[in-house]
mmCIF file of C-alpha atoms in Angstrom:
data_model
loop_
_atom_site.group_PDB
_atom_site.id
_atom_site.type_symbol
_atom_site.label_atom_id
_atom_site.label_comp_id
_atom_site.label_asym_id
_atom_site.label_seq_id
_atom_site.Cartn_x
_atom_site.Cartn_y
_atom_site.Cartn_z
ATOM 1 C CA MET A 187 -25.914 -9.110 -25.481
ATOM 2 C CA VAL A 188 -24.237 -6.376 -23.605
ATOM 3 C CA LYS A 189 -23.400 -7.185 -19.998
ATOM 4 C CA THR A 190 -24.827 -3.999 -17.924
ATOM 5 C CA LYS A 191 -22.236 -2.496 -15.646
ATOM 6 C CA PRO A 192 -23.172 -2.693 -11.977
ATOM 7 C CA ASN A 193 -23.645 0.173 -9.853
ATOM 8 C CA LYS A 194 -20.610 0.251 -7.665
ATOM 9 C CA ASN A 195 -22.326 2.821 -5.381
ATOM 10 C CA ASP A 196 -25.389 0.935 -4.845
ATOM 11 C CA ILE A 197 -26.048 -0.307 -1.245
ATOM 12 C CA ARG A 198 -26.751 -4.073 -2.229
ATOM 13 C CA TYR A 199 -23.456 -3.969 -4.471
ATOM 14 C CA LEU A 200 -21.518 -2.691 -1.596
ATOM 15 C CA ALA A 201 -22.970 -5.287 0.952
ATOM 16 C CA THR A 202 -22.056 -7.787 -1.484
ATOM 17 C CA GLN A 203 -18.422 -6.847 -1.991
ATOM 18 C CA GLU A 204 -17.934 -6.669 1.833
ATOM 19 C CA ARG A 205 -19.398 -10.464 2.097
ATOM 20 C CA ILE A 206 -16.879 -11.183 -0.448
ATOM 21 C CA GLU A 207 -13.781 -9.485 0.737
ATOM 22 C CA GLU A 208 -14.514 -11.198 4.370
ATOM 23 C CA ALA A 209 -15.037 -14.576 2.634
ATOM 24 C CA PHE A 210 -11.529 -13.754 1.069
ATOM 25 C CA TRP A 211 -9.812 -13.004 4.330
ATOM 26 C CA GLY A 212 -11.532 -16.104 6.066
ATOM 27 C CA LEU A 213 -10.131 -18.237 3.119
ATOM 28 C CA LEU A 214 -6.625 -16.902 3.181
ATOM 29 C CA ALA A 215 -6.264 -17.417 6.831
ATOM 30 C CA ASP A 216 -7.578 -21.053 6.389
ATOM 31 C CA ARG A 217 -5.877 -22.041 3.401
ATOM 32 C CA GLY A 218 -3.607 -19.759 1.995
ATOM 33 C CA PHE A 219 -3.934 -17.641 -1.299
ATOM 34 C CA GLN A 220 -2.947 -20.589 -3.908
ATOM 35 C CA LYS A 221 -5.916 -22.659 -2.572
ATOM 36 C CA VAL A 222 -8.364 -20.065 -2.664
ATOM 37 C CA THR A 223 -10.859 -20.442 -5.143
ATOM 38 C CA VAL A 224 -14.017 -18.599 -7.047
ATOM 39 C CA ARG A 225 -16.016 -21.365 -6.109
ATOM 40 C CA ALA A 226 -14.831 -21.444 -2.344
ATOM 41 C CA LEU A 227 -15.183 -17.565 -2.426
ATOM 42 C CA SER A 228 -18.855 -17.788 -3.537
ATOM 43 C CA GLU A 229 -19.896 -20.433 -1.389
ATOM 44 C CA ARG A 230 -18.553 -18.612 1.697
ATOM 45 C CA SER A 231 -20.005 -15.534 0.705
ATOM 46 C CA GLY A 232 -23.319 -16.906 -0.071
ATOM 47 C CA ILE A 233 -23.588 -15.678 -3.780
ATOM 48 C CA ASN A 234 -23.634 -17.502 -7.046
ATOM 49 C CA ARG A 235 -20.392 -17.635 -9.516
ATOM 50 C CA GLY A 236 -22.128 -14.866 -11.949
ATOM 51 C CA THR A 237 -22.683 -12.523 -9.008
ATOM 52 C CA PHE A 238 -18.673 -12.874 -8.045
ATOM 53 C CA TYR A 239 -17.707 -11.981 -11.446
ATOM 54 C CA LEU A 240 -19.704 -8.568 -11.253
ATOM 55 C CA HIS A 241 -17.368 -7.755 -8.595
ATOM 56 C CA ALA A 242 -13.880 -9.244 -9.800
ATOM 57 C CA GLU A 243 -12.340 -10.888 -12.998
ATOM 58 C CA ASP A 244 -10.657 -13.878 -10.707
ATOM 59 C CA LYS A 245 -9.072 -13.912 -7.354
ATOM 60 C CA TYR A 246 -6.082 -12.214 -8.558
ATOM 61 C CA ASP A 247 -8.169 -9.353 -9.211
ATOM 62 C CA LEU A 248 -10.110 -9.570 -5.754
ATOM 63 C CA LEU A 249 -6.666 -9.472 -4.315
ATOM 64 C CA SER A 250 -5.501 -6.088 -6.196
ATOM 65 C CA GLN A 251 -8.868 -4.754 -4.778
ATOM 66 C CA VAL A 252 -8.051 -5.824 -1.231
ATOM 67 C CA GLU A 253 -4.538 -4.512 -1.442
ATOM 68 C CA ASP A 254 -5.487 -1.383 -2.823
ATOM 69 C CA ARG A 255 -8.140 -0.860 0.161
ATOM 70 C CA MET A 256 -5.429 -1.706 2.750
ATOM 71 C CA HIS A 257 -2.837 0.482 1.025
ATOM 72 C CA GLN A 258 -5.323 3.401 1.238
ATOM 73 C CA GLY A 259 -5.630 3.015 5.085
ATOM 74 C CA MET A 260 -1.760 2.804 5.118
ATOM 75 C CA MET A 261 -1.670 6.063 3.488
ATOM 76 C CA GLY A 262 -3.167 7.688 6.222
ATOM 77 C CA GLY A 263 -5.848 9.160 4.440
ATOM 78 C CA ALA A 264 -3.821 12.165 3.525
ATOM 79 C CA ALA A 265 -1.627 13.074 0.489
ATOM 80 C CA ILE A 266 1.678 14.456 0.918
ATOM 81 C CA ALA A 267 2.247 17.845 -0.737
ATOM 82 C CA PRO A 268 4.536 17.287 -3.684
ATOM 83 C CA ASP A 269 6.039 20.985 -3.292
ATOM 84 C CA GLY A 270 9.022 21.914 -1.662
ATOM 85 C CA SER A 271 12.218 20.231 -0.774
ATOM 86 C CA TYR A 272 12.504 16.894 1.152
ATOM 87 C CA GLU A 273 13.268 18.948 4.586
ATOM 88 C CA ASP A 274 10.327 21.042 3.905
ATOM 89 C CA ARG A 275 7.865 18.111 3.385
ATOM 90 C CA VAL A 276 9.198 16.059 6.396
ATOM 91 C CA PRO A 277 6.567 17.567 8.750
ATOM 92 C CA SER A 278 3.749 17.040 6.055
ATOM 93 C CA MET A 279 4.817 13.253 6.211
ATOM 94 C CA VAL A 280 4.742 12.532 9.914
ATOM 95 C CA ALA A 281 1.157 12.586 10.460
ATOM 96 C CA PRO A 282 0.264 10.304 7.438
ATOM 97 C CA MET A 283 3.232 7.969 8.717
ATOM 98 C CA ILE A 284 2.008 7.740 12.346
ATOM 99 C CA ALA A 285 -1.793 7.033 10.847
ATOM 100 C CA GLY A 286 -0.513 4.576 8.239
ATOM 101 C CA SER A 287 1.630 2.839 10.893
ATOM 102 C CA ARG A 288 -1.280 2.821 13.228
ATOM 103 C CA PHE A 289 -3.592 1.118 10.369
ATOM 104 C CA VAL A 290 -0.848 -1.439 10.002
ATOM 105 C CA TYR A 291 -0.509 -2.199 13.622
ATOM 106 C CA GLU A 292 -4.400 -2.508 14.032
ATOM 107 C CA ASN A 293 -4.451 -4.933 10.976
ATOM 108 C CA ARG A 294 -1.237 -6.527 11.329
ATOM 109 C CA GLU A 295 -2.753 -10.165 11.080
ATOM 110 C CA ARG A 296 -4.334 -9.290 7.684
ATOM 111 C CA VAL A 297 -1.128 -7.584 6.834
ATOM 112 C CA LEU A 298 1.017 -10.463 7.495
ATOM 113 C CA LEU A 299 -1.489 -12.729 5.345
ATOM 114 C CA LEU A 300 -1.071 -10.342 2.468
ATOM 115 C CA MET A 301 2.728 -10.049 2.757
ATOM 116 C CA ASP A 302 3.090 -13.975 2.936
ATOM 117 C CA ASP A 303 5.280 -15.637 0.199
ATOM 118 C CA THR A 304 2.477 -17.588 -1.034
ATOM 119 C CA CYS A 305 0.305 -14.180 -1.573
ATOM 120 C CA ASP A 306 2.233 -11.250 -2.184
ATOM 121 C CA PRO A 307 5.579 -10.823 -0.825
ATOM 122 C CA LEU A 308 5.580 -7.459 -3.084
ATOM 123 C CA PHE A 309 2.665 -6.018 -1.035
ATOM 124 C CA PHE A 310 5.006 -3.310 1.068
ATOM 125 C CA SER A 311 6.898 -2.473 -2.251
ATOM 126 C CA LYS A 312 3.479 -1.827 -4.186
ATOM 127 C CA TYR A 313 2.773 0.575 -0.838
ATOM 128 C CA ALA A 314 6.189 2.233 -1.233
ATOM 129 C CA SER A 315 5.593 3.078 -4.713
ATOM 130 C CA LYS A 316 2.135 4.607 -3.942
ATOM 131 C CA VAL A 317 3.979 6.781 -1.209
ATOM 132 C CA LYS A 318 6.367 8.002 -3.717
ATOM 133 C CA ALA A 319 3.550 9.068 -5.893
ATOM 134 C CA ALA A 320 1.735 10.968 -2.910
ATOM 135 C CA MET A 321 5.107 12.742 -2.195
ATOM 136 C CA LEU A 322 6.120 13.779 -5.617
ATOM 137 C CA GLY A 323 3.212 13.709 -7.922
ATOM 138 C CA ASP A 324 3.411 13.864 -11.911
ATOM 139 C CA ILE A 325 7.355 14.040 -11.971
ATOM 140 C CA GLY A 326 7.745 13.492 -15.708
ATOM 141 C CA ASN A 327 10.979 12.341 -17.278
ATOM 142 C CA LEU A 328 13.749 11.574 -14.705
ATOM 143 C CA LEU A 329 17.523 11.667 -14.945
ATOM 144 C CA PRO A 330 19.432 8.770 -13.691
ATOM 145 C CA GLU A 331 20.578 10.277 -10.385
ATOM 146 C CA GLN A 332 17.020 11.246 -9.863
ATOM 147 C CA ARG A 333 15.588 7.654 -10.448
ATOM 148 C CA TYR A 334 18.076 6.193 -8.299
ATOM 149 C CA ALA A 335 17.612 8.650 -5.421
ATOM 150 C CA LEU A 336 13.671 7.841 -5.431
ATOM 151 C CA ALA A 337 14.564 3.947 -5.974
ATOM 152 C CA LEU A 338 16.529 4.371 -2.623
ATOM 153 C CA MET A 339 13.919 6.179 -0.727
ATOM 154 C CA GLU A 340 11.044 3.790 -1.909
ATOM 155 C CA GLY A 341 13.360 0.776 -0.865
ATOM 156 C CA VAL A 342 13.830 2.127 2.330
ATOM 157 C CA VAL A 343 10.302 2.821 2.999
ATOM 158 C CA GLY A 344 9.160 -0.868 1.757
ATOM 159 C CA SER A 345 11.825 -2.487 3.850
ATOM 160 C CA LEU A 346 11.536 -0.638 6.971
ATOM 161 C CA PHE A 347 7.890 -1.405 7.113
ATOM 162 C CA GLY A 348 8.106 -5.045 6.299
ATOM 163 C CA GLU A 349 10.951 -5.385 9.044
ATOM 164 C CA TRP A 350 8.735 -3.985 11.571
ATOM 165 C CA VAL A 351 6.066 -6.349 10.737
ATOM 166 C CA ARG A 352 7.989 -9.172 10.460
ATOM 167 C CA GLY A 353 9.661 -8.603 13.749
ATOM 168 C CA GLY A 354 6.462 -8.525 15.708
ATOM 169 C CA MET A 355 5.892 -4.699 15.921
ATOM 170 C CA LYS A 356 7.389 -4.570 19.358
ATOM 171 C CA GLU A 357 7.460 -0.797 18.851
ATOM 172 C CA THR A 358 4.318 1.216 18.789
ATOM 173 C CA PRO A 359 3.262 3.082 15.796
ATOM 174 C CA GLU A 360 4.831 6.372 17.389
ATOM 175 C CA GLU A 361 7.931 4.625 18.181
ATOM 176 C CA TYR A 362 8.371 2.943 14.915
ATOM 177 C CA VAL A 363 7.940 6.608 13.155
ATOM 178 C CA SER A 364 10.408 8.120 15.592
ATOM 179 C CA ILE A 365 12.801 5.422 14.802
ATOM 180 C CA VAL A 366 12.545 5.831 11.227
ATOM 181 C CA LEU A 367 12.938 9.495 11.092
ATOM 182 C CA ASN A 368 16.327 9.301 13.370
ATOM 183 C CA LEU A 369 17.695 6.572 10.977
ATOM 184 C CA ALA A 370 17.135 9.027 8.153
ATOM 185 C CA ALA A 371 18.501 11.737 9.503
ATOM 186 C CA LYS A 372 21.727 9.634 10.636
ATOM 187 C CA LEU A 373 21.807 8.237 7.237
ATOM 188 C CA ASP A 374 21.600 11.663 5.890
ATOM 189 C CA LEU A 375 18.685 11.043 3.447
ATOM 190 C CA PRO A 376 17.615 14.495 3.263
ATOM 191 C CA ALA A 377 20.920 15.063 1.428
ATOM 192 C CA ILE A 378 19.704 13.144 -1.651
ATOM 193 C CA SER A 379 16.960 15.586 -1.930
ATOM 194 C CA TYR A 380 19.053 17.682 -4.137
ATOM 195 C CA VAL A 381 18.635 15.321 -6.893
ATOM 196 C CA LEU A 382 14.714 15.125 -6.428
ATOM 197 C CA PRO A 383 12.590 17.037 -8.738
ATOM 198 C CA GLN A 384 11.723 20.279 -7.842
ATOM 199 C CA GLY A 385 9.890 21.677 -11.098
ATOM 200 C CA GLN A 386 12.841 21.385 -13.247
ATOM 201 C CA PRO A 387 15.338 18.579 -14.009
ATOM 202 C CA ALA A 388 18.553 18.803 -12.062
ATOM 203 C CA LYS A 389 21.343 19.823 -14.247
ATOM 204 C CA ARG A 390 24.565 17.888 -14.867
ATOM 205 C CA SER A 391 27.637 19.601 -13.880
#
């Protein structure tokens, strides 16, 4: 018997998905991810296990869905144009950075739950990878210099966000973004843009 795929745009499906995710957040806060079970999720959201499996394969799949939704909010609802040099792209990065930082600030309790060592300590690293993709688009094959430059930028984004959250977010989102941009200027991060892909791979000298 072929299982009928649910309509993920159906109002009832969306309402059930919301209940499941709210149950997930509650259980995550109460007992930690390791002790979250499909049975507990089903009971707390008021559905049976069969209905749960229409929404997620298991708790890890549900975690991935929740993280994707959080990352979308952190992206600031805007894609960064991949055209132009790093310096050209900085102005287009500021608004999404501030919007994303505000989202993290407003959802800091949930962000802390996700980035806990018992849940997903790579939460911000995954976010940084998505930022890189939004900045550069389809970049194809990279030379070693390009790969390392991108890894540096990716690591900086994830590490700074994590440090801000773990430090208690003493700075406002606007202050945090200002500090990040000032640090980038002092460290001369724009100088590495010469190895970033700009249509054609950088040539070796």
